[in-house]
Amino acid sequence: MSNTVLFEVGLEELPARFIDDALVQLEEKTKQWLDDLRLPYDTIATMATPRRLTVKVEGLADKQPDIEEEAKGPAKKIAIDEEGNWTKAAIGFSKGQGKGVDDIYFKEIKGTEYVHVNKYTEGEPTKNLLSQFSDLILSLNFPKNMRWGSRQLRYARPIRWLAALYNDEVIPFSIEDVQTGKSTYGHRFLGEKVEVEHADEYEMVLQEQYVIVDVAMRKEMIATQIEKLAQEKNWNILVDEDLLSEVTHLVEYPTVFYGEYSEDFLIVPEEALITSMKEHQRYFPVRAKTGELLPFFVAVRNGDEKHLDNVARGNEKVLKARLADARFFYEEDQKASIEKNLDKLSRMVFQEDLGTIADKVQRTIKLADALSDHLKLQPAIKKQVLRTAEISKFDLVTHMVGEFPELQGIMGEKYARIFGEDEEVAQAINEHYMPRHANGELPKSIPGTVVSIADKLDTIVGCFSIGIIPSGSQDPYGLRRSAIGILQMLDKQAWDIQLETLVNSAVKLYISLGLPNRSEEEVVQDLNEFFHIRASYLLKEEGVEPDIVEAVLANGIKHVPFTKEKAKLLASKRNDESFKSTHEALGRVLNLAKKTNVMEVDTELFENETEQTLYNTYLEVKQEYAASLSRHDAVQALKALGMLADPIHNFFDHTMVMAEDAKIKENRLGLLNLIATEIYAFADLNAVQWKQQY
Amino acid sequence: MNIQDMILTLQKHWSNQGCLLMQAYDVEKGAGTMSPMTLLRSLGPEPWNVAYVEPSRRPADGRYGENPNRLYQHHQFQVIMKPSPDNIQELYLDSLKALGIDPLKHDIRFVEDNWENPTLGAAGLGWEVWLDGMEITQFTYFQQIGGLEAKPVSAEITYGLERLASYIQDKENVFELEWTNGVTVGDIFSQPEYEHSKYTFESSDSDMLFNLFSVYEKEAERAMELGLVFPAYDYVLKCSHTFNLLDAKGVISVTERTGYIARVRNLARKIAKTYVEERERIGFPMLKGKEDASHE
């Protein structure tokens, strides 16, 4: 017979953001639990509303399968004494297995006969095992737990009831003083407390009580109603998947409705209107088919269609107050000036030890200035860079950003334009926050990119200087994302600058300001390590394999696009038959060079021609190689190194590097070390694992 | 329903649930939570059920009586039940019904909102309650108060009276709300709103306020050393309000700001600890009185 088991944990309203993860855990843990109990089943379904977490198992077996196994005991000669009677050992063994001596038989293993019995364990009936589910309920992890009343338990929200059914029987257990039963609760206002007679009927019973317990079904109901409304009205309703999920987790019985607001509010930038609707009210904004924002919103009620007009009117009123605020802020902000706002930045703390936002801006200006000079930007562009840096944060003290922090930069751009700043500067203010999220859009303009890099570099180096280093899930200033952003921008712009140069100039600035409370060496080392991890992450994201990542980063990150270029070239070479000899030659040089620190050669000490030839080739190749490197031409650089391959092979064929005469030995190692240094400038080729057999 | 009737209705409702009806506390404060009726009484094991109206001063929110939604001083209706009863949500929803809000005609939701007040070393988990999209109540289970773990846990329900009234009376301007028949919030509060805003932002004597802060702080410390918890706490409230006045005027620099908050927090923590010790010393009298009190 197949059975159905149902567990429902009734809770005070769970935070919407907890639910998806809780359901994943509930499913995995239930599966594990049933597997551990050796209970066969057909399906596990998890369900949830704000007020309940549910798991339902169908096709569950009546009992654990019986187990028949052979148990091995003592050897025959120990089991039977000289008179042919069972010894204590044999009796004890059979008893221990729940059997008697009559059940014993012998079986030969590697030439010796041993006592055996067939052991039979009867499976436990399912219903005796189910009460253990309480442990599983308590094992769910939530982002935040709480206590309530006088109880000790910590859980996401107070547990108010427990329904636990094995077909039509209650599975008895309790958590704190809440006892399991057959009862569940319907919708807070449209439903009531009700008994579930049989686990199979659970969803039906709840549906009658205005609870759609299946998350996917509830989401589908919302999506369908929105779709229908959009068609009726010829609207484009902006259905954001995250918002749809959140709204699904805020209601038990969804009914979609719409409301409107005055067209007068459309003078406010639409980003602010949309944020007001989405973030604050969980409404879906509405656009016309032609793209412009329309003064309507779509929302979901936790309830049925009755008195829906009343609900819509109430929501309209709330939104109106919010938008009136937004419009007030927008108008107020325009009465100020950029200069007045900048004054206020000196009262806004960035980080206790790193000073105010105004202090940060001053450092950003210096970094942006130095970077502009390094890049030899035209005076007109440099002027834009410096102006952007100077006013990059002025919008932080506007009412609008105070109310909608996610609009930082976006409002800056709009206000800058209103206050008569250059179009380039206005756009760059917005761009300097890019990328705003993982794989987000990068700044397009030069000023936007320069200031973005300077701003992020300041935050990273500043934090490292005072020992705020991301670890585990701790990264309060988003330093990881900032570092990745810097690398992505350097890659995109392909400027002639090395990452290390940038980082060092920032560290120098901090030293000159006396800010670090750690030694320069430590800071630089931590920063290098930090950027190294981000760079290897980025390369791996682009499909570069780990060994090649290690090879090209061995000598630092340097020029980002060139480093990527080298990685791609090496990836293509690893299957290239013709590269075999070069790789072997260069690899041997790298290995042997490790044995010395000498970096010079005395041609007088050469004993054979291959030494001289190798040295000559090195001198010939060196210039062309250096030029290729500075042109960031990976192909030519590797080709130049390749010219050394034959001379290296010849050298090894005819020369004993580890000569007995120490001077000669050192001279030969010195020659190899000179060459190795050049190879390292390209990559640590020995890190590359050549997959193909040559 | 005018605001006066709303207050009477809420008082009746929570009185029926066994709450003591207390009056507003006579020291300036930013929220009903800061009344000793909440902040101190929610500490320790003694049961405590109370309801009161609290005028709450937020100097930075002053708008000279010109903004339809913002006030220097608004009113909260505050409920504390310790330990939080199992049916606290239902009790709350019943109070809305008593105010004439029919849940079947509205959309009432509990939306996650965790509360934290670092100045008081206090934190709690709970929701903001939405009525047709408007936040009308803050509903919190205290987890920590004055840096001490809240055991048992109190449920705190804070109604924003003006907010709720604007919904019930269907008014868009807070000054048009009826306090009682024929008398509006504007009649009573326009002048003080204007004058307090003017005082806060333009006329207050900052040197004197800085001085007062130090004096109050010292006095709080001194009272504490004598084991006088309630007087000490009054001076902490005075520190807090003085700080708010200075902060609203923008005369506290960023670096100082953190320092001032830390000073108030340290005082609040010491007081919380001493309060519990003092209650313990006198044997937590309300633990025993619980049964008798409910019959009175």
mmCIF file of C-alpha atoms in Angstrom, chain B:
data_model
loop_
_atom_site.group_PDB
_atom_site.id
_atom_site.type_symbol
_atom_site.label_atom_id
_atom_site.label_comp_id
_atom_site.label_asym_id
_atom_site.label_seq_id
_atom_site.Cartn_x
_atom_site.Cartn_y
_atom_site.Cartn_z
ATOM 1 C CA MET B 1 -13.456 58.286 14.278
ATOM 2 C CA ASN B 2 -11.508 61.193 15.773
ATOM 3 C CA ILE B 3 -8.096 60.711 17.382
ATOM 4 C CA GLN B 4 -9.501 61.039 20.876
ATOM 5 C CA ASP B 5 -11.961 58.210 20.231
ATOM 6 C CA MET B 6 -9.207 56.144 18.674
ATOM 7 C CA ILE B 7 -7.158 56.515 21.850
ATOM 8 C CA LEU B 8 -10.144 55.642 24.029
ATOM 9 C CA THR B 9 -10.900 52.618 21.855
ATOM 10 C CA LEU B 10 -7.339 51.364 21.971
ATOM 11 C CA GLN B 11 -7.124 51.937 25.712
ATOM 12 C CA LYS B 12 -10.317 49.986 26.280
ATOM 13 C CA HIS B 13 -9.169 47.187 24.013
ATOM 14 C CA TRP B 14 -5.771 46.720 25.637
ATOM 15 C CA SER B 15 -7.110 47.311 29.114
ATOM 16 C CA ASN B 16 -9.396 44.338 28.470
ATOM 17 C CA GLN B 17 -6.312 42.296 27.661
ATOM 18 C CA GLY B 18 -4.901 43.031 31.092
ATOM 19 C CA CYS B 19 -2.687 45.945 30.182
ATOM 20 C CA LEU B 20 -2.002 48.663 32.720
ATOM 21 C CA LEU B 21 -3.053 52.015 31.298
ATOM 22 C CA MET B 22 -0.204 54.392 31.883
ATOM 23 C CA GLN B 23 0.176 58.027 30.931
ATOM 24 C CA ALA B 24 2.803 59.597 28.722
ATOM 25 C CA TYR B 25 6.142 59.873 30.468
ATOM 26 C CA ASP B 26 7.095 63.408 31.434
ATOM 27 C CA VAL B 27 10.569 63.590 29.913
ATOM 28 C CA GLU B 28 11.158 64.411 26.235
ATOM 29 C CA LYS B 29 11.858 61.393 24.079
ATOM 30 C CA GLY B 30 12.019 60.320 20.447
ATOM 31 C CA ALA B 31 9.777 57.257 20.687
ATOM 32 C CA GLY B 32 7.423 55.420 23.003
ATOM 33 C CA THR B 33 10.046 52.697 23.260
ATOM 34 C CA MET B 34 12.265 55.060 25.242
ATOM 35 C CA SER B 35 9.770 55.499 28.047
ATOM 36 C CA PRO B 36 10.982 53.611 31.130
ATOM 37 C CA MET B 37 7.559 51.909 30.974
ATOM 38 C CA THR B 38 8.959 50.067 27.966
ATOM 39 C CA LEU B 39 12.703 50.241 28.000
ATOM 40 C CA LEU B 40 13.324 49.383 31.648
ATOM 41 C CA ARG B 41 10.235 47.294 32.307
ATOM 42 C CA SER B 42 10.866 45.000 29.367
ATOM 43 C CA LEU B 43 14.081 43.926 31.103
ATOM 44 C CA GLY B 44 14.218 41.034 33.516
ATOM 45 C CA PRO B 45 11.838 38.155 34.230
ATOM 46 C CA GLU B 46 8.874 40.078 35.677
ATOM 47 C CA PRO B 47 5.678 40.055 33.632
ATOM 48 C CA TRP B 48 4.623 43.478 32.374
ATOM 49 C CA ASN B 49 1.625 44.489 30.296
ATOM 50 C CA VAL B 50 1.100 48.131 29.587
ATOM 51 C CA ALA B 51 -0.449 50.563 27.123
ATOM 52 C CA TYR B 52 0.004 54.310 26.848
ATOM 53 C CA VAL B 53 0.030 57.234 24.437
ATOM 54 C CA GLU B 54 3.461 58.726 23.959
ATOM 55 C CA PRO B 55 4.086 62.122 22.367
ATOM 56 C CA SER B 56 7.367 61.564 20.530
ATOM 57 C CA ARG B 57 9.732 64.353 19.614
ATOM 58 C CA ARG B 58 11.854 64.142 16.484
ATOM 59 C CA PRO B 59 13.503 67.561 16.151
ATOM 60 C CA ALA B 60 14.996 66.738 12.727
ATOM 61 C CA ASP B 61 11.491 66.011 11.349
ATOM 62 C CA GLY B 62 10.199 69.484 12.251
ATOM 63 C CA ARG B 63 8.861 71.316 9.143
ATOM 64 C CA TYR B 64 7.460 74.528 10.633
ATOM 65 C CA GLY B 65 3.980 73.005 10.378
ATOM 66 C CA GLU B 66 4.138 73.270 6.596
ATOM 67 C CA ASN B 67 4.602 69.665 5.492
ATOM 68 C CA PRO B 68 1.383 67.609 5.419
ATOM 69 C CA ASN B 69 3.176 64.428 6.544
ATOM 70 C CA ARG B 70 5.993 65.421 8.886
ATOM 71 C CA LEU B 71 5.927 66.569 12.472
ATOM 72 C CA TYR B 72 8.359 67.683 15.157
ATOM 73 C CA GLN B 73 6.159 65.813 17.564
ATOM 74 C CA HIS B 74 3.773 63.010 16.716
ATOM 75 C CA HIS B 75 1.847 60.565 18.860
ATOM 76 C CA GLN B 76 2.377 56.883 19.301
ATOM 77 C CA PHE B 77 0.093 54.418 20.987
ATOM 78 C CA GLN B 78 2.421 51.960 22.620
ATOM 79 C CA VAL B 79 1.633 48.444 23.887
ATOM 80 C CA ILE B 80 4.030 46.109 25.673
ATOM 81 C CA MET B 81 3.138 42.560 26.615
ATOM 82 C CA LYS B 82 5.732 40.517 28.455
ATOM 83 C CA PRO B 83 5.947 37.633 27.942
ATOM 84 C CA SER B 84 4.464 37.962 24.485
ATOM 85 C CA PRO B 85 1.200 35.975 24.447
ATOM 86 C CA ASP B 86 0.712 33.301 21.783
ATOM 87 C CA ASN B 87 -2.275 35.125 20.315
ATOM 88 C CA ILE B 88 -0.642 38.558 20.197
ATOM 89 C CA GLN B 89 -1.208 38.932 16.441
ATOM 90 C CA GLU B 90 -4.902 38.164 16.855
ATOM 91 C CA LEU B 91 -5.159 40.619 19.746
ATOM 92 C CA TYR B 92 -3.632 43.257 17.518
ATOM 93 C CA LEU B 93 -5.941 42.499 14.593
ATOM 94 C CA ASP B 94 -8.918 42.689 16.958
ATOM 95 C CA SER B 95 -7.786 46.180 17.934
ATOM 96 C CA LEU B 96 -7.974 47.230 14.293
ATOM 97 C CA LYS B 97 -11.506 45.845 14.114
ATOM 98 C CA ALA B 98 -12.341 47.847 17.223
ATOM 99 C CA LEU B 99 -11.130 50.932 15.348
ATOM 100 C CA GLY B 100 -13.638 50.113 12.622
ATOM 101 C CA ILE B 101 -11.191 48.617 10.156
ATOM 102 C CA ASP B 102 -12.855 45.574 8.584
ATOM 103 C CA PRO B 103 -10.081 43.262 7.356
ATOM 104 C CA LEU B 104 -12.367 41.900 4.641
ATOM 105 C CA LYS B 105 -12.577 45.333 3.068
ATOM 106 C CA HIS B 106 -8.821 45.903 3.186
ATOM 107 C CA ASP B 107 -5.489 44.270 2.623
ATOM 108 C CA ILE B 108 -3.647 43.793 5.882
ATOM 109 C CA ARG B 109 -0.152 42.308 5.825
ATOM 110 C CA PHE B 110 2.762 41.652 8.083
ATOM 111 C CA VAL B 111 5.895 42.672 6.174
ATOM 112 C CA GLU B 112 9.307 41.851 7.608
ATOM 113 C CA ASP B 113 10.928 44.743 9.412
ATOM 114 C CA ASN B 114 13.606 44.324 12.003
ATOM 115 C CA TRP B 115 14.080 47.092 14.485
ATOM 116 C CA GLU B 116 17.348 48.249 15.911
ATOM 117 C CA ASN B 117 18.288 51.159 18.129
ATOM 118 C CA PRO B 118 22.052 51.134 18.608
ATOM 119 C CA THR B 119 21.876 54.086 21.010
ATOM 120 C CA LEU B 120 19.873 51.966 23.429
ATOM 121 C CA GLY B 121 21.661 48.708 22.627
ATOM 122 C CA ALA B 122 18.265 47.407 21.604
ATOM 123 C CA ALA B 123 17.157 45.129 18.775
ATOM 124 C CA GLY B 124 14.069 43.192 17.848
ATOM 125 C CA LEU B 125 12.520 41.168 15.051
ATOM 126 C CA GLY B 126 9.083 41.558 13.594
ATOM 127 C CA TRP B 127 7.108 43.396 10.983
ATOM 128 C CA GLU B 128 5.648 46.622 9.883
ATOM 129 C CA VAL B 129 1.925 46.140 9.460
ATOM 130 C CA TRP B 130 0.547 47.345 6.147
ATOM 131 C CA LEU B 131 -2.992 48.496 5.677
ATOM 132 C CA ASP B 132 -3.651 48.754 1.928
ATOM 133 C CA GLY B 133 0.038 49.431 1.425
ATOM 134 C CA MET B 134 0.420 51.914 4.280
ATOM 135 C CA GLU B 135 2.593 51.210 7.295
ATOM 136 C CA ILE B 136 0.345 51.758 10.314
ATOM 137 C CA THR B 137 2.097 49.812 13.045
ATOM 138 C CA GLN B 138 5.497 48.598 14.080
ATOM 139 C CA PHE B 139 5.272 45.123 15.594
ATOM 140 C CA THR B 140 8.402 43.882 17.333
ATOM 141 C CA TYR B 141 9.539 41.003 19.475
ATOM 142 C CA PHE B 142 12.333 42.453 21.624
ATOM 143 C CA GLN B 143 15.442 40.303 21.527
ATOM 144 C CA GLN B 144 17.913 42.611 23.218
ATOM 145 C CA ILE B 145 17.532 45.707 25.390
ATOM 146 C CA GLY B 146 20.328 47.831 26.790
ATOM 147 C CA GLY B 147 22.772 45.206 25.564
ATOM 148 C CA LEU B 148 21.042 42.505 27.648
ATOM 149 C CA GLU B 149 19.141 39.577 26.217
ATOM 150 C CA ALA B 150 15.372 40.046 26.569
ATOM 151 C CA LYS B 151 14.123 37.100 28.634
ATOM 152 C CA PRO B 152 11.223 36.560 28.479
ATOM 153 C CA VAL B 153 10.536 38.287 25.186
ATOM 154 C CA SER B 154 8.220 41.310 25.119
ATOM 155 C CA ALA B 155 5.973 42.040 22.167
ATOM 156 C CA GLU B 156 5.952 45.732 21.357
ATOM 157 C CA ILE B 157 3.153 47.214 19.281
ATOM 158 C CA THR B 158 3.537 50.821 18.231
ATOM 159 C CA TYR B 159 0.662 52.462 16.363
ATOM 160 C CA GLY B 160 1.410 55.714 14.573
ATOM 161 C CA LEU B 161 -1.733 57.555 15.627
ATOM 162 C CA GLU B 162 -1.613 60.352 13.035
ATOM 163 C CA ARG B 163 -0.892 57.846 10.239
ATOM 164 C CA LEU B 164 -3.725 55.616 11.262
ATOM 165 C CA ALA B 165 -6.072 58.572 11.707
ATOM 166 C CA SER B 166 -5.276 59.946 8.269
ATOM 167 C CA TYR B 167 -6.478 56.618 6.938
ATOM 168 C CA ILE B 168 -9.519 56.321 9.135
ATOM 169 C CA GLN B 169 -10.559 59.927 8.596
ATOM 170 C CA ASP B 170 -9.494 59.911 4.935
ATOM 171 C CA LYS B 171 -7.472 63.118 5.249
ATOM 172 C CA GLU B 172 -4.297 63.948 3.369
ATOM 173 C CA ASN B 173 -2.991 66.668 5.616
ATOM 174 C CA VAL B 174 -2.078 65.746 9.164
ATOM 175 C CA PHE B 175 -3.135 69.204 10.391
ATOM 176 C CA GLU B 176 -6.695 68.621 9.156
ATOM 177 C CA LEU B 177 -7.149 65.523 11.318
ATOM 178 C CA GLU B 178 -9.868 65.792 13.929
ATOM 179 C CA TRP B 179 -8.601 65.429 17.465
ATOM 180 C CA THR B 180 -12.121 65.638 18.772
ATOM 181 C CA ASN B 181 -15.263 66.979 17.178
ATOM 182 C CA GLY B 182 -14.604 70.440 15.852
ATOM 183 C CA VAL B 183 -10.967 70.597 16.963
ATOM 184 C CA THR B 184 -8.182 69.667 14.574
ATOM 185 C CA VAL B 185 -4.569 68.678 15.053
ATOM 186 C CA GLY B 186 -3.721 71.975 13.380
ATOM 187 C CA ASP B 187 -5.724 73.925 15.990
ATOM 188 C CA ILE B 188 -3.711 72.340 18.756
ATOM 189 C CA PHE B 189 -0.278 71.792 17.228
ATOM 190 C CA SER B 190 0.358 74.311 14.431
ATOM 191 C CA GLN B 191 1.897 76.888 16.705
ATOM 192 C CA PRO B 192 4.126 74.533 18.674
ATOM 193 C CA GLU B 193 5.198 72.831 15.411
ATOM 194 C CA TYR B 194 6.232 76.173 13.963
ATOM 195 C CA GLU B 195 7.936 77.399 17.096
ATOM 196 C CA HIS B 196 9.770 74.165 17.853
ATOM 197 C CA SER B 197 11.002 74.002 14.270
ATOM 198 C CA LYS B 198 12.179 77.585 14.429
ATOM 199 C CA TYR B 199 13.818 76.975 17.764
ATOM 200 C CA THR B 200 15.477 73.738 16.664
ATOM 201 C CA PHE B 201 16.859 74.934 13.364
ATOM 202 C CA GLU B 202 17.460 78.635 14.032
ATOM 203 C CA SER B 203 17.254 79.829 17.601
ATOM 204 C CA SER B 204 18.550 77.177 19.968
ATOM 205 C CA ASP B 205 21.664 78.079 21.928
ATOM 206 C CA SER B 206 24.120 75.401 20.864
ATOM 207 C CA ASP B 207 26.731 76.246 23.489
ATOM 208 C CA MET B 208 24.141 75.900 26.182
ATOM 209 C CA LEU B 209 22.931 72.603 24.713
ATOM 210 C CA PHE B 210 26.458 71.194 24.539
ATOM 211 C CA ASN B 211 26.900 72.235 28.106
ATOM 212 C CA LEU B 212 23.577 70.660 29.122
ATOM 213 C CA PHE B 213 24.561 67.410 27.465
ATOM 214 C CA SER B 214 27.688 67.187 29.611
ATOM 215 C CA VAL B 215 25.838 68.199 32.750
ATOM 216 C CA TYR B 216 23.067 65.638 32.171
ATOM 217 C CA GLU B 217 25.609 62.979 31.376
ATOM 218 C CA LYS B 218 27.533 63.626 34.600
ATOM 219 C CA GLU B 219 24.344 63.644 36.623
ATOM 220 C CA ALA B 220 23.257 60.359 35.079
ATOM 221 C CA GLU B 221 26.600 58.818 36.032
ATOM 222 C CA ARG B 222 26.334 60.178 39.563
ATOM 223 C CA ALA B 223 22.790 58.920 40.063
ATOM 224 C CA MET B 224 23.873 55.543 38.752
ATOM 225 C CA GLU B 225 26.723 55.303 41.228
ATOM 226 C CA LEU B 226 24.163 55.793 43.951
ATOM 227 C CA GLY B 227 22.118 52.956 42.492
ATOM 228 C CA LEU B 228 19.276 55.351 41.557
ATOM 229 C CA VAL B 229 18.250 53.809 38.265
ATOM 230 C CA PHE B 230 15.125 55.789 37.396
ATOM 231 C CA PRO B 231 16.608 59.248 38.009
ATOM 232 C CA ALA B 232 19.714 58.180 36.091
ATOM 233 C CA TYR B 233 17.554 57.047 33.190
ATOM 234 C CA ASP B 234 15.696 60.385 33.147
ATOM 235 C CA TYR B 235 19.019 62.101 32.595
ATOM 236 C CA VAL B 236 19.896 59.694 29.817
ATOM 237 C CA LEU B 237 16.636 60.666 28.102
ATOM 238 C CA LYS B 238 17.581 64.301 28.531
ATOM 239 C CA CYS B 239 20.992 63.597 26.990
ATOM 240 C CA SER B 240 19.307 61.866 24.088
ATOM 241 C CA HIS B 241 16.895 64.733 23.411
ATOM 242 C CA THR B 242 19.663 67.333 23.759
ATOM 243 C CA PHE B 243 21.741 65.373 21.310
ATOM 244 C CA ASN B 244 18.797 65.262 18.875
ATOM 245 C CA LEU B 245 18.427 69.046 19.063
ATOM 246 C CA LEU B 246 22.122 69.563 18.353
ATOM 247 C CA ASP B 247 22.126 66.992 15.584
ATOM 248 C CA ALA B 248 19.080 68.530 13.907
ATOM 249 C CA LYS B 249 20.795 71.905 13.913
ATOM 250 C CA GLY B 250 23.790 70.318 12.229
ATOM 251 C CA VAL B 251 26.349 71.465 14.762
ATOM 252 C CA ILE B 252 27.690 68.035 15.604
ATOM 253 C CA SER B 253 30.482 67.000 13.266
ATOM 254 C CA VAL B 254 30.653 63.481 11.967
ATOM 255 C CA THR B 255 33.481 62.390 14.183
ATOM 256 C CA GLU B 256 31.804 63.820 17.248
ATOM 257 C CA ARG B 257 28.503 62.248 16.341
ATOM 258 C CA THR B 258 29.735 58.676 16.806
ATOM 259 C CA GLY B 259 31.262 59.713 20.098
ATOM 260 C CA TYR B 260 28.007 61.169 21.442
ATOM 261 C CA ILE B 261 25.981 58.124 20.430
ATOM 262 C CA ALA B 262 28.532 55.877 22.118
ATOM 263 C CA ARG B 263 28.303 57.926 25.308
ATOM 264 C CA VAL B 264 24.525 57.594 25.466
ATOM 265 C CA ARG B 265 24.764 53.905 24.644
ATOM 266 C CA ASN B 266 27.236 53.239 27.439
ATOM 267 C CA LEU B 267 24.969 54.967 29.926
ATOM 268 C CA ALA B 268 21.909 53.073 28.691
ATOM 269 C CA ARG B 269 23.761 49.777 29.021
ATOM 270 C CA LYS B 270 24.908 50.463 32.545
ATOM 271 C CA ILE B 271 21.403 51.482 33.541
ATOM 272 C CA ALA B 272 19.859 48.369 32.017
ATOM 273 C CA LYS B 273 22.274 46.203 33.932
ATOM 274 C CA THR B 274 21.762 48.069 37.198
ATOM 275 C CA TYR B 275 17.968 48.027 36.784
ATOM 276 C CA VAL B 276 17.932 44.236 36.542
ATOM 277 C CA GLU B 277 20.311 43.954 39.511
ATOM 278 C CA GLU B 278 18.129 46.261 41.608
ATOM 279 C CA ARG B 279 14.979 44.322 40.718
ATOM 280 C CA GLU B 280 16.729 41.103 41.601
ATOM 281 C CA ARG B 281 17.926 42.551 44.894
ATOM 282 C CA ILE B 282 14.332 43.265 45.909
ATOM 283 C CA GLY B 283 13.280 39.802 44.724
ATOM 284 C CA PHE B 284 11.523 40.633 41.430
ATOM 285 C CA PRO B 285 8.333 41.606 43.276
ATOM 286 C CA MET B 286 6.064 41.519 40.226
ATOM 287 C CA LEU B 287 6.822 37.861 39.614
ATOM 288 C CA LYS B 288 4.829 37.027 42.749
ATOM 289 C CA GLY B 289 2.159 39.667 42.359
ATOM 290 C CA LYS B 290 1.125 38.438 38.946
ATOM 291 C CA GLU B 291 -1.858 36.368 40.050
ATOM 292 C CA ASP B 292 -3.305 38.985 42.412
ATOM 293 C CA ALA B 293 -2.898 41.852 39.985
ATOM 294 C CA SER B 294 -4.968 40.179 37.297
ATOM 295 C CA HIS B 295 -7.952 39.897 39.664
ATOM 296 C CA GLU B 296 -7.917 43.469 40.832
#
